[in-house]
mmCIF file of C-alpha atoms in Angstrom:
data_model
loop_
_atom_site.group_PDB
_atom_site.id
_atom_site.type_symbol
_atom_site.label_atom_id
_atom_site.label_comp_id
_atom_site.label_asym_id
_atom_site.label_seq_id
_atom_site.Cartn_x
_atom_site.Cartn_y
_atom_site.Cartn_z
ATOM 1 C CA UNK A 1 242.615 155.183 118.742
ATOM 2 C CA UNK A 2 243.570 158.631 119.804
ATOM 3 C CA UNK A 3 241.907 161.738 118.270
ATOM 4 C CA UNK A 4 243.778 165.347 118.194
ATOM 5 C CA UNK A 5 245.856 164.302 120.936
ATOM 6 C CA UNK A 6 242.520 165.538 122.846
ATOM 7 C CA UNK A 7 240.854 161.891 123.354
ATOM 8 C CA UNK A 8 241.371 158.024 122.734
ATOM 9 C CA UNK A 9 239.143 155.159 122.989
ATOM 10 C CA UNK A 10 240.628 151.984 124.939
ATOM 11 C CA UNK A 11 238.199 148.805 123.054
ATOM 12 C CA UNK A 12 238.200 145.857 125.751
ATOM 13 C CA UNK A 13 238.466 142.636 124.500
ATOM 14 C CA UNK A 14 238.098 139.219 125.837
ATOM 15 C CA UNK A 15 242.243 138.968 126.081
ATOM 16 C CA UNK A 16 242.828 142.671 128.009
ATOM 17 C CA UNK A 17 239.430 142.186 129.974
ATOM 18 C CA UNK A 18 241.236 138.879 132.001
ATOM 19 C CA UNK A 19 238.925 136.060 132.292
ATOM 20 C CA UNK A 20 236.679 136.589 134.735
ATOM 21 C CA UNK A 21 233.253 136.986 134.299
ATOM 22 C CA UNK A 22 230.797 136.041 131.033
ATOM 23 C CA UNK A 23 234.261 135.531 129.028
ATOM 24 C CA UNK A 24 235.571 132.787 131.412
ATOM 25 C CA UNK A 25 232.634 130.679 130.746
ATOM 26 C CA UNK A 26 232.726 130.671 127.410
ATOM 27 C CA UNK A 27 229.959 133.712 126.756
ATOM 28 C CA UNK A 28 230.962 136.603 124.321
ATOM 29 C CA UNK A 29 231.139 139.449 125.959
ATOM 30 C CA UNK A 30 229.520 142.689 125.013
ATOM 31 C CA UNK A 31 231.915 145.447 123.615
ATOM 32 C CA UNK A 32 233.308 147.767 125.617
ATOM 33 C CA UNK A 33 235.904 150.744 125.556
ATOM 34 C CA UNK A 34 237.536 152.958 127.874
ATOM 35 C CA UNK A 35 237.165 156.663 126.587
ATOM 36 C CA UNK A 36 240.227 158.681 128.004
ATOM 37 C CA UNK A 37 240.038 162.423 128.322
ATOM 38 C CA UNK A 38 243.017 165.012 128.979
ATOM 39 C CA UNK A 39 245.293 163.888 131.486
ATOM 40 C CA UNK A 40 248.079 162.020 132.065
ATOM 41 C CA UNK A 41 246.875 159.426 130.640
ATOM 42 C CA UNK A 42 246.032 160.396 127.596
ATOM 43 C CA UNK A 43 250.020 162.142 127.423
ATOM 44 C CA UNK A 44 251.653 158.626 128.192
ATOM 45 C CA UNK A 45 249.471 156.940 125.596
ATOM 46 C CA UNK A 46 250.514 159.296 122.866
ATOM 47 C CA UNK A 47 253.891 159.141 124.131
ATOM 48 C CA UNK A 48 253.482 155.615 123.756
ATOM 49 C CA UNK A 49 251.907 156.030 119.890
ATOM 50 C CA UNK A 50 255.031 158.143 119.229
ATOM 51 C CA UNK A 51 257.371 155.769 120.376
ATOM 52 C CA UNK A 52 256.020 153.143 118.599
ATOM 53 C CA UNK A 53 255.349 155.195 115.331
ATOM 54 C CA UNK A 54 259.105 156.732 115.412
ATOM 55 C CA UNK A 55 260.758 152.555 115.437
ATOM 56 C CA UNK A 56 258.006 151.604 113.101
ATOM 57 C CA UNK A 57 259.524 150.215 109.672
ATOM 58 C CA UNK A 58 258.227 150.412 106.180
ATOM 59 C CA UNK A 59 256.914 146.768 105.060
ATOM 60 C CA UNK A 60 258.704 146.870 101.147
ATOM 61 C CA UNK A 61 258.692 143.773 99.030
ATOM 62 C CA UNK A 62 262.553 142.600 98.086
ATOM 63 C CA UNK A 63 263.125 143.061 94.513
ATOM 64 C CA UNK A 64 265.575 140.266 94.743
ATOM 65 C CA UNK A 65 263.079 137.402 96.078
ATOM 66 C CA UNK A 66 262.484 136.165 92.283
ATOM 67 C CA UNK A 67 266.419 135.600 92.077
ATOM 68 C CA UNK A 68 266.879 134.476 95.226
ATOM 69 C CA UNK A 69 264.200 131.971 94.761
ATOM 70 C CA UNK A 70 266.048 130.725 91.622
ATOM 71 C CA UNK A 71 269.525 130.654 93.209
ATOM 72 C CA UNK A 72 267.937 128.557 96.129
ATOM 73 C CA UNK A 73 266.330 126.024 93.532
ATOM 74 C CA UNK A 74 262.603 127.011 94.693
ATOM 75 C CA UNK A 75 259.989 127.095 92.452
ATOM 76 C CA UNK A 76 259.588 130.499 90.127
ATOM 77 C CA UNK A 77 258.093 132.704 92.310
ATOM 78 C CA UNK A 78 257.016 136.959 91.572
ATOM 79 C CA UNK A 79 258.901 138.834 89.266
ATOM 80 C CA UNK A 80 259.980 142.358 89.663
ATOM 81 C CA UNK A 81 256.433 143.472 89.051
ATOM 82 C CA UNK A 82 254.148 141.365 90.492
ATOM 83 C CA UNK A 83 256.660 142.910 93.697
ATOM 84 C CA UNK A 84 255.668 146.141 92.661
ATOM 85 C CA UNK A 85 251.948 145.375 92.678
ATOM 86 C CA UNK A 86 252.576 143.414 96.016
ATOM 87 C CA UNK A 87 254.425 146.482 97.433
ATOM 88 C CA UNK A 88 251.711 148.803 96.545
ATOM 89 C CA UNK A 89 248.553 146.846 97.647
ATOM 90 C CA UNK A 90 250.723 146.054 101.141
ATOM 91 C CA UNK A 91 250.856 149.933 101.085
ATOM 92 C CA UNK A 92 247.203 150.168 101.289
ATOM 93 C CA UNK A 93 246.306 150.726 97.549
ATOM 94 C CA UNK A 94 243.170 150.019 95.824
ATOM 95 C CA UNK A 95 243.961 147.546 92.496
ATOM 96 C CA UNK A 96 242.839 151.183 90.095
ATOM 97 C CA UNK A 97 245.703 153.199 92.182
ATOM 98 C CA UNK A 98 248.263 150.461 91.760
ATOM 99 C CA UNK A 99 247.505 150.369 87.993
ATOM 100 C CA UNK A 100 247.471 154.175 87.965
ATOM 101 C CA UNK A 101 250.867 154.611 89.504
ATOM 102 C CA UNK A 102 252.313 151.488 87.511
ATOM 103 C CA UNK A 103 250.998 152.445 83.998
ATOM 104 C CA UNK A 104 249.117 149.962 83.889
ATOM 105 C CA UNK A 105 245.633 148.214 83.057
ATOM 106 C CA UNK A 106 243.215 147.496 85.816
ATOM 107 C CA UNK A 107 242.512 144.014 84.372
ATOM 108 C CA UNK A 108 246.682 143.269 84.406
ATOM 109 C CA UNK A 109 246.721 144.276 88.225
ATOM 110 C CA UNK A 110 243.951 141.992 89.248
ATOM 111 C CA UNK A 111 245.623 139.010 86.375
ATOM 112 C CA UNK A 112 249.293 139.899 88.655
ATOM 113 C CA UNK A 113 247.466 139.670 91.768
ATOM 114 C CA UNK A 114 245.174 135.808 91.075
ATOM 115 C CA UNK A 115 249.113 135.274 90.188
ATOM 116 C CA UNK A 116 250.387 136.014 93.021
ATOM 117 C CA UNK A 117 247.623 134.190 95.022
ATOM 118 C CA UNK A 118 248.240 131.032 93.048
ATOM 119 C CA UNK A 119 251.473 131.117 93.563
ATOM 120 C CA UNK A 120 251.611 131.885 97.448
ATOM 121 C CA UNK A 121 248.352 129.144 97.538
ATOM 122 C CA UNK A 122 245.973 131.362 99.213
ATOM 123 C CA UNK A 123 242.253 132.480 98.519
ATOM 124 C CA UNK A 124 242.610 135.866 100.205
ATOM 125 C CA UNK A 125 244.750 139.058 99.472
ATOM 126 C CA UNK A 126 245.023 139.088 103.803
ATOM 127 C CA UNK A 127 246.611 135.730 103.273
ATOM 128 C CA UNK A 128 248.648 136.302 100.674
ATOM 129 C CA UNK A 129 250.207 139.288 102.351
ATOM 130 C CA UNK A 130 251.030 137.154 105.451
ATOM 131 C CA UNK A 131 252.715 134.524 102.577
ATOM 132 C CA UNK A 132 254.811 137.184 100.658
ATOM 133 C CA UNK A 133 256.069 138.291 104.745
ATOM 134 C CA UNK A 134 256.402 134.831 105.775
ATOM 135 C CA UNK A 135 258.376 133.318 102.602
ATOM 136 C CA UNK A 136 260.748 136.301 102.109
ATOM 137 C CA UNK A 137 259.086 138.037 99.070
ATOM 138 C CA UNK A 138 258.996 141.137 101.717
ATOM 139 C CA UNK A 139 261.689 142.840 103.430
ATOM 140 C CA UNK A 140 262.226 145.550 105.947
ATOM 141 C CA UNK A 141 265.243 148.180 104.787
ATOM 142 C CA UNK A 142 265.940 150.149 107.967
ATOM 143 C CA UNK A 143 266.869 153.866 106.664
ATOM 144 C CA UNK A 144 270.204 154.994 105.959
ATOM 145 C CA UNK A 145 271.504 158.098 109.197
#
């Protein structure tokens, strides 16, 4: 995490800390973090944010993945909208914003969405976003320049 470009915080975890010590033997280690300070750096980690951040792509869900799924003979899959919803909630949205920006009722976001999870076979909306990227109802649209 880097604040203001004026501080960021380093958390240690079991896989960065290497394995010796309490970790090694199978103890969970206490939490830890490295709090960096002006310097050099703290420059070549937000370099290293910006670099990152500037080949980052949008996550969008493909509007064609209902077709496609017909075409290929799989089983009826999201429509158009329940895509929509999906795009929106994998944005970050809360189910009232979704329904907000889509016109529509809370109760036919969260009915799209117990859809959706039925249909991808999960119990949790983390899940189900990992399903819709794993079985193509996502894609990533590089922009156009």
């Amino acid at each position: 995490m880097i604040a203001d470009r004026a501080v960021a915080l380093l958390p240690f975890t079991p896989r960065t800390a290497g394995t010796a010590g309490p970790a090694a033997l199978g103890e969970v280690p206490e939490p830890a973090a490295l709090v960096v300070h002006r310097g050099p750096l703290l420059s070549t980690l937000v370099n290293l944010f910006e670099d990152i951040w500037n080949e980052a792509l949008p996550a969008r869900v493909c509007a064609d993945a209902a077709r496609r799924r017909a075409v290929d003979g799989l089983p009826a899959g999201p429509d158009a909208l329940d895509l929509e919803v999906l795009s929106l909630l994998m944005g970050g949205l809360t189910d009232a914003s979704v329904a907000k920006q889509l016109g529509l009722g809370l109760r036919t976001v969260q009915r799209r969405v117990k859809r959706l999870m039925e249909l991808a076979g999960v119990t949790t909306r983390l899940q189900l976003g990992w399903h819709a990227a794993a079985h193509g109802w996502t894609t990533v649209r590089r922009p156009q320049g």
